[in-house]
Amino acid sequence: VRRLRKGGIVGIAADVPTQYGAQLSLFGRPCRLPIGHTRLAAATNSAILVGVSQRVGPGHYRGLGIEVHPGDGDEEDWAAATLKVLEHHILARPQEWFMPPPLWPSAPEAPLLFQHRLPPALTRRLIRG
């Protein structure tokens, strides 16, 4: 809080599932995600920047910060708007989204939205050891 009030930046993962978050939607499916970033931003009158990285070449990445405005809704609406920005960037580069904890309950009939694939060179290195 002190850092934000002094104009600093705080990084928080908004797409990592948590048992204490709000019931939100990501890619049209319900999941429990944190909204602490919106509460913190509202309490300190701070902006929310969605941070994404884009691979631009082997070992080279570009970082982007996209501001998400609160609008007229509550903190959950602000969190949902943040997730919409994330969805846009994930859909543009699904191979670059890494989510180890499951976001959605497992069900045999549930379709997979993404399958993470390792780059061929990394796959070869992992297989060779």
mmCIF file with all atom_site columns, C-alpha atoms in Angstrom:
data_model
loop_
_atom_site.group_PDB
_atom_site.id
_atom_site.type_symbol
_atom_site.label_atom_id
_atom_site.label_alt_id
_atom_site.label_comp_id
_atom_site.label_asym_id
_atom_site.label_entity_id
_atom_site.label_seq_id
_atom_site.pdbx_PDB_ins_code
_atom_site.Cartn_x
_atom_site.Cartn_y
_atom_site.Cartn_z
_atom_site.occupancy
_atom_site.B_iso_or_equiv
_atom_site.pdbx_formal_charge
_atom_site.auth_seq_id
_atom_site.auth_comp_id
_atom_site.auth_asym_id
_atom_site.auth_atom_id
_atom_site.pdbx_PDB_model_num
ATOM 1   C CA . VAL A 1 1   ? 0.000   0.000   0.000   1.00 0.00 ? 1   VAL A CA 1
ATOM 2   C CA . ARG A 1 2   ? 2.824   2.369   0.897   1.00 0.00 ? 2   ARG A CA 1
ATOM 3   C CA . ARG A 1 3   ? 4.523   1.773   -2.427  1.00 0.00 ? 3   ARG A CA 1
ATOM 4   C CA . LEU A 1 4   ? 1.337   2.539   -4.369  1.00 0.00 ? 4   LEU A CA 1
ATOM 5   C CA . ARG A 1 5   ? 0.647   5.669   -2.369  1.00 0.00 ? 5   ARG A CA 1
ATOM 6   C CA . LYS A 1 6   ? 4.160   6.861   -3.245  1.00 0.00 ? 6   LYS A CA 1
ATOM 7   C CA . GLY A 1 7   ? 3.475   6.289   -6.949  1.00 0.00 ? 7   GLY A CA 1
ATOM 8   C CA . GLY A 1 8   ? 5.211   2.919   -7.156  1.00 0.00 ? 8   GLY A CA 1
ATOM 9   C CA . ILE A 1 9   ? 4.205   -0.251  -8.938  1.00 0.00 ? 9   ILE A CA 1
ATOM 10  C CA . VAL A 1 10  ? 3.062   -3.554  -7.423  1.00 0.00 ? 10  VAL A CA 1
ATOM 11  C CA . GLY A 1 11  ? 2.773   -6.757  -9.466  1.00 0.00 ? 11  GLY A CA 1
ATOM 12  C CA . ILE A 1 12  ? -0.083  -9.158  -8.732  1.00 0.00 ? 12  ILE A CA 1
ATOM 13  C CA . ALA A 1 13  ? -1.119  -12.217 -10.760 1.00 0.00 ? 13  ALA A CA 1
ATOM 14  C CA . ALA A 1 14  ? -4.809  -11.828 -11.622 1.00 0.00 ? 14  ALA A CA 1
ATOM 15  C CA . ASP A 1 15  ? -5.189  -15.119 -13.497 1.00 0.00 ? 15  ASP A CA 1
ATOM 16  C CA . VAL A 1 16  ? -4.008  -17.547 -10.814 1.00 0.00 ? 16  VAL A CA 1
ATOM 17  C CA . PRO A 1 17  ? -6.899  -19.445 -9.195  1.00 0.00 ? 17  PRO A CA 1
ATOM 18  C CA . THR A 1 18  ? -7.524  -19.009 -5.486  1.00 0.00 ? 18  THR A CA 1
ATOM 19  C CA . GLN A 1 19  ? -10.072 -20.350 -3.024  1.00 0.00 ? 19  GLN A CA 1
ATOM 20  C CA . TYR A 1 20  ? -10.715 -16.868 -1.617  1.00 0.00 ? 20  TYR A CA 1
ATOM 21  C CA . GLY A 1 21  ? -11.326 -14.981 -4.860  1.00 0.00 ? 21  GLY A CA 1
ATOM 22  C CA . ALA A 1 22  ? -14.545 -14.039 -6.585  1.00 0.00 ? 22  ALA A CA 1
ATOM 23  C CA . GLN A 1 23  ? -16.489 -16.210 -8.980  1.00 0.00 ? 23  GLN A CA 1
ATOM 24  C CA . LEU A 1 24  ? -15.514 -14.666 -12.323 1.00 0.00 ? 24  LEU A CA 1
ATOM 25  C CA . SER A 1 25  ? -15.450 -15.809 -15.931 1.00 0.00 ? 25  SER A CA 1
ATOM 26  C CA . LEU A 1 26  ? -12.420 -16.524 -18.086 1.00 0.00 ? 26  LEU A CA 1
ATOM 27  C CA . PHE A 1 27  ? -13.039 -17.594 -21.687 1.00 0.00 ? 27  PHE A CA 1
ATOM 28  C CA . GLY A 1 28  ? -16.732 -17.940 -20.877 1.00 0.00 ? 28  GLY A CA 1
ATOM 29  C CA . ARG A 1 29  ? -16.213 -20.463 -18.083 1.00 0.00 ? 29  ARG A CA 1
ATOM 30  C CA . PRO A 1 30  ? -16.634 -19.727 -14.376 1.00 0.00 ? 30  PRO A CA 1
ATOM 31  C CA . CYS A 1 31  ? -13.560 -19.838 -12.161 1.00 0.00 ? 31  CYS A CA 1
ATOM 32  C CA . ARG A 1 32  ? -12.523 -18.440 -8.807  1.00 0.00 ? 32  ARG A CA 1
ATOM 33  C CA . LEU A 1 33  ? -9.904  -15.739 -9.280  1.00 0.00 ? 33  LEU A CA 1
ATOM 34  C CA . PRO A 1 34  ? -8.487  -13.005 -7.046  1.00 0.00 ? 34  PRO A CA 1
ATOM 35  C CA . ILE A 1 35  ? -9.901  -9.485  -6.983  1.00 0.00 ? 35  ILE A CA 1
ATOM 36  C CA . GLY A 1 36  ? -7.413  -8.123  -4.461  1.00 0.00 ? 36  GLY A CA 1
ATOM 37  C CA . HIS A 1 37  ? -5.732  -6.114  -7.211  1.00 0.00 ? 37  HIS A CA 1
ATOM 38  C CA . THR A 1 38  ? -8.944  -4.147  -7.795  1.00 0.00 ? 38  THR A CA 1
ATOM 39  C CA . ARG A 1 39  ? -9.514  -3.633  -4.072  1.00 0.00 ? 39  ARG A CA 1
ATOM 40  C CA . LEU A 1 40  ? -5.952  -2.412  -3.647  1.00 0.00 ? 40  LEU A CA 1
ATOM 41  C CA . ALA A 1 41  ? -6.199  -0.108  -6.660  1.00 0.00 ? 41  ALA A CA 1
ATOM 42  C CA . ALA A 1 42  ? -9.512  1.324   -5.443  1.00 0.00 ? 42  ALA A CA 1
ATOM 43  C CA . ALA A 1 43  ? -8.202  1.848   -1.894  1.00 0.00 ? 43  ALA A CA 1
ATOM 44  C CA . THR A 1 44  ? -5.074  3.666   -3.094  1.00 0.00 ? 44  THR A CA 1
ATOM 45  C CA . ASN A 1 45  ? -6.599  5.435   -6.108  1.00 0.00 ? 45  ASN A CA 1
ATOM 46  C CA . SER A 1 46  ? -4.140  3.581   -8.345  1.00 0.00 ? 46  SER A CA 1
ATOM 47  C CA . ALA A 1 47  ? -4.349  2.407   -11.926 1.00 0.00 ? 47  ALA A CA 1
ATOM 48  C CA . ILE A 1 48  ? -4.393  -1.224  -12.989 1.00 0.00 ? 48  ILE A CA 1
ATOM 49  C CA . LEU A 1 49  ? -1.993  -2.155  -15.758 1.00 0.00 ? 49  LEU A CA 1
ATOM 50  C CA . VAL A 1 50  ? -2.348  -5.614  -17.235 1.00 0.00 ? 50  VAL A CA 1
ATOM 51  C CA . GLY A 1 51  ? 1.185   -6.776  -17.900 1.00 0.00 ? 51  GLY A CA 1
ATOM 52  C CA . VAL A 1 52  ? 1.872   -9.225  -20.697 1.00 0.00 ? 52  VAL A CA 1
ATOM 53  C CA . SER A 1 53  ? 5.031   -10.365 -22.384 1.00 0.00 ? 53  SER A CA 1
ATOM 54  C CA . GLN A 1 54  ? 5.305   -11.286 -26.030 1.00 0.00 ? 54  GLN A CA 1
ATOM 55  C CA . ARG A 1 55  ? 8.026   -13.442 -27.503 1.00 0.00 ? 55  ARG A CA 1
ATOM 56  C CA . VAL A 1 56  ? 9.630   -11.539 -30.364 1.00 0.00 ? 56  VAL A CA 1
ATOM 57  C CA . GLY A 1 57  ? 12.483  -13.937 -31.056 1.00 0.00 ? 57  GLY A CA 1
ATOM 58  C CA . PRO A 1 58  ? 14.562  -16.682 -29.472 1.00 0.00 ? 58  PRO A CA 1
ATOM 59  C CA . GLY A 1 59  ? 15.245  -15.489 -25.928 1.00 0.00 ? 59  GLY A CA 1
ATOM 60  C CA . HIS A 1 60  ? 13.773  -12.030 -26.626 1.00 0.00 ? 60  HIS A CA 1
ATOM 61  C CA . TYR A 1 61  ? 10.535  -10.657 -25.219 1.00 0.00 ? 61  TYR A CA 1
ATOM 62  C CA . ARG A 1 62  ? 8.631   -7.396  -25.299 1.00 0.00 ? 62  ARG A CA 1
ATOM 63  C CA . GLY A 1 63  ? 6.644   -6.292  -22.263 1.00 0.00 ? 63  GLY A CA 1
ATOM 64  C CA . LEU A 1 64  ? 3.341   -4.459  -22.576 1.00 0.00 ? 64  LEU A CA 1
ATOM 65  C CA . GLY A 1 65  ? 1.260   -2.659  -19.966 1.00 0.00 ? 65  GLY A CA 1
ATOM 66  C CA . ILE A 1 66  ? -2.398  -2.064  -20.798 1.00 0.00 ? 66  ILE A CA 1
ATOM 67  C CA . GLU A 1 67  ? -4.356  0.194   -18.448 1.00 0.00 ? 67  GLU A CA 1
ATOM 68  C CA . VAL A 1 68  ? -7.782  -1.045  -17.394 1.00 0.00 ? 68  VAL A CA 1
ATOM 69  C CA . HIS A 1 69  ? -10.168 1.663   -16.210 1.00 0.00 ? 69  HIS A CA 1
ATOM 70  C CA . PRO A 1 70  ? -12.652 0.924   -13.413 1.00 0.00 ? 70  PRO A CA 1
ATOM 71  C CA . GLY A 1 71  ? -15.726 2.186   -15.250 1.00 0.00 ? 71  GLY A CA 1
ATOM 72  C CA . ASP A 1 72  ? -18.923 2.559   -13.256 1.00 0.00 ? 72  ASP A CA 1
ATOM 73  C CA . GLY A 1 73  ? -19.007 -0.955  -11.796 1.00 0.00 ? 73  GLY A CA 1
ATOM 74  C CA . ASP A 1 74  ? -17.720 -2.469  -8.588  1.00 0.00 ? 74  ASP A CA 1
ATOM 75  C CA . GLU A 1 75  ? -14.427 -4.235  -7.878  1.00 0.00 ? 75  GLU A CA 1
ATOM 76  C CA . GLU A 1 76  ? -15.635 -7.495  -9.440  1.00 0.00 ? 76  GLU A CA 1
ATOM 77  C CA . ASP A 1 77  ? -16.569 -5.654  -12.643 1.00 0.00 ? 77  ASP A CA 1
ATOM 78  C CA . TRP A 1 78  ? -13.091 -4.109  -12.696 1.00 0.00 ? 78  TRP A CA 1
ATOM 79  C CA . ALA A 1 79  ? -11.555 -7.566  -12.215 1.00 0.00 ? 79  ALA A CA 1
ATOM 80  C CA . ALA A 1 80  ? -13.731 -8.912  -15.050 1.00 0.00 ? 80  ALA A CA 1
ATOM 81  C CA . ALA A 1 81  ? -12.532 -6.081  -17.314 1.00 0.00 ? 81  ALA A CA 1
ATOM 82  C CA . THR A 1 82  ? -8.952  -6.995  -16.411 1.00 0.00 ? 82  THR A CA 1
ATOM 83  C CA . LEU A 1 83  ? -9.612  -10.609 -17.410 1.00 0.00 ? 83  LEU A CA 1
ATOM 84  C CA . LYS A 1 84  ? -11.079 -9.502  -20.756 1.00 0.00 ? 84  LYS A CA 1
ATOM 85  C CA . VAL A 1 85  ? -7.784  -7.762  -21.547 1.00 0.00 ? 85  VAL A CA 1
ATOM 86  C CA . LEU A 1 86  ? -5.885  -10.912 -20.542 1.00 0.00 ? 86  LEU A CA 1
ATOM 87  C CA . GLU A 1 87  ? -8.179  -13.077 -22.699 1.00 0.00 ? 87  GLU A CA 1
ATOM 88  C CA . HIS A 1 88  ? -7.448  -10.923 -25.735 1.00 0.00 ? 88  HIS A CA 1
ATOM 89  C CA . HIS A 1 89  ? -3.685  -11.335 -25.325 1.00 0.00 ? 89  HIS A CA 1
ATOM 90  C CA . ILE A 1 90  ? -3.871  -15.028 -24.445 1.00 0.00 ? 90  ILE A CA 1
ATOM 91  C CA . LEU A 1 91  ? -5.984  -15.759 -27.529 1.00 0.00 ? 91  LEU A CA 1
ATOM 92  C CA . ALA A 1 92  ? -3.470  -13.898 -29.688 1.00 0.00 ? 92  ALA A CA 1
ATOM 93  C CA . ARG A 1 93  ? -0.589  -16.052 -28.354 1.00 0.00 ? 93  ARG A CA 1
ATOM 94  C CA . PRO A 1 94  ? -1.986  -19.090 -26.503 1.00 0.00 ? 94  PRO A CA 1
ATOM 95  C CA . GLN A 1 95  ? 1.356   -20.902 -26.667 1.00 0.00 ? 95  GLN A CA 1
ATOM 96  C CA . GLU A 1 96  ? 2.857   -18.207 -24.430 1.00 0.00 ? 96  GLU A CA 1
ATOM 97  C CA . TRP A 1 97  ? 0.307   -18.542 -21.603 1.00 0.00 ? 97  TRP A CA 1
ATOM 98  C CA . PHE A 1 98  ? 1.515   -20.756 -18.778 1.00 0.00 ? 98  PHE A CA 1
ATOM 99  C CA . MET A 1 99  ? -0.978  -21.785 -16.120 1.00 0.00 ? 99  MET A CA 1
ATOM 100 C CA . PRO A 1 100 ? 0.186   -24.692 -13.931 1.00 0.00 ? 100 PRO A CA 1
ATOM 101 C CA . PRO A 1 101 ? -2.741  -24.722 -11.438 1.00 0.00 ? 101 PRO A CA 1
ATOM 102 C CA . PRO A 1 102 ? -6.065  -25.802 -12.987 1.00 0.00 ? 102 PRO A CA 1
ATOM 103 C CA . LEU A 1 103 ? -8.525  -22.965 -13.555 1.00 0.00 ? 103 LEU A CA 1
ATOM 104 C CA . TRP A 1 104 ? -11.568 -25.113 -14.179 1.00 0.00 ? 104 TRP A CA 1
ATOM 105 C CA . PRO A 1 105 ? -12.792 -28.337 -12.571 1.00 0.00 ? 105 PRO A CA 1
ATOM 106 C CA . SER A 1 106 ? -11.790 -31.407 -14.529 1.00 0.00 ? 106 SER A CA 1
ATOM 107 C CA . ALA A 1 107 ? -14.567 -33.158 -16.383 1.00 0.00 ? 107 ALA A CA 1
ATOM 108 C CA . PRO A 1 108 ? -14.263 -35.693 -19.192 1.00 0.00 ? 108 PRO A CA 1
ATOM 109 C CA . GLU A 1 109 ? -16.839 -33.808 -21.249 1.00 0.00 ? 109 GLU A CA 1
ATOM 110 C CA . ALA A 1 110 ? -15.172 -30.411 -20.789 1.00 0.00 ? 110 ALA A CA 1
ATOM 111 C CA . PRO A 1 111 ? -13.370 -29.308 -23.963 1.00 0.00 ? 111 PRO A CA 1
ATOM 112 C CA . LEU A 1 112 ? -9.785  -28.149 -23.685 1.00 0.00 ? 112 LEU A CA 1
ATOM 113 C CA . LEU A 1 113 ? -9.437  -24.491 -24.561 1.00 0.00 ? 113 LEU A CA 1
ATOM 114 C CA . PHE A 1 114 ? -5.694  -24.679 -25.022 1.00 0.00 ? 114 PHE A CA 1
ATOM 115 C CA . GLN A 1 115 ? -3.061  -27.328 -25.189 1.00 0.00 ? 115 GLN A CA 1
ATOM 116 C CA . HIS A 1 116 ? 0.336   -26.063 -24.150 1.00 0.00 ? 116 HIS A CA 1
ATOM 117 C CA . ARG A 1 117 ? 3.016   -27.103 -26.552 1.00 0.00 ? 117 ARG A CA 1
ATOM 118 C CA . LEU A 1 118 ? 6.688   -26.750 -25.911 1.00 0.00 ? 118 LEU A CA 1
ATOM 119 C CA . PRO A 1 119 ? 8.758   -25.217 -28.692 1.00 0.00 ? 119 PRO A CA 1
ATOM 120 C CA . PRO A 1 120 ? 10.372  -28.001 -30.807 1.00 0.00 ? 120 PRO A CA 1
ATOM 121 C CA . ALA A 1 121 ? 13.924  -27.071 -29.766 1.00 0.00 ? 121 ALA A CA 1
ATOM 122 C CA . LEU A 1 122 ? 13.032  -27.217 -26.067 1.00 0.00 ? 122 LEU A CA 1
ATOM 123 C CA . THR A 1 123 ? 11.187  -30.510 -26.563 1.00 0.00 ? 123 THR A CA 1
ATOM 124 C CA . ARG A 1 124 ? 14.307  -32.011 -28.174 1.00 0.00 ? 124 ARG A CA 1
ATOM 125 C CA . ARG A 1 125 ? 16.491  -30.766 -25.306 1.00 0.00 ? 125 ARG A CA 1
ATOM 126 C CA . LEU A 1 126 ? 14.133  -32.219 -22.700 1.00 0.00 ? 126 LEU A CA 1
ATOM 127 C CA . ILE A 1 127 ? 13.979  -35.586 -24.464 1.00 0.00 ? 127 ILE A CA 1
ATOM 128 C CA . ARG A 1 128 ? 17.780  -35.785 -24.829 1.00 0.00 ? 128 ARG A CA 1
ATOM 129 C CA . GLY A 1 129 ? 18.303  -34.749 -21.226 1.00 0.00 ? 129 GLY A CA 1
#
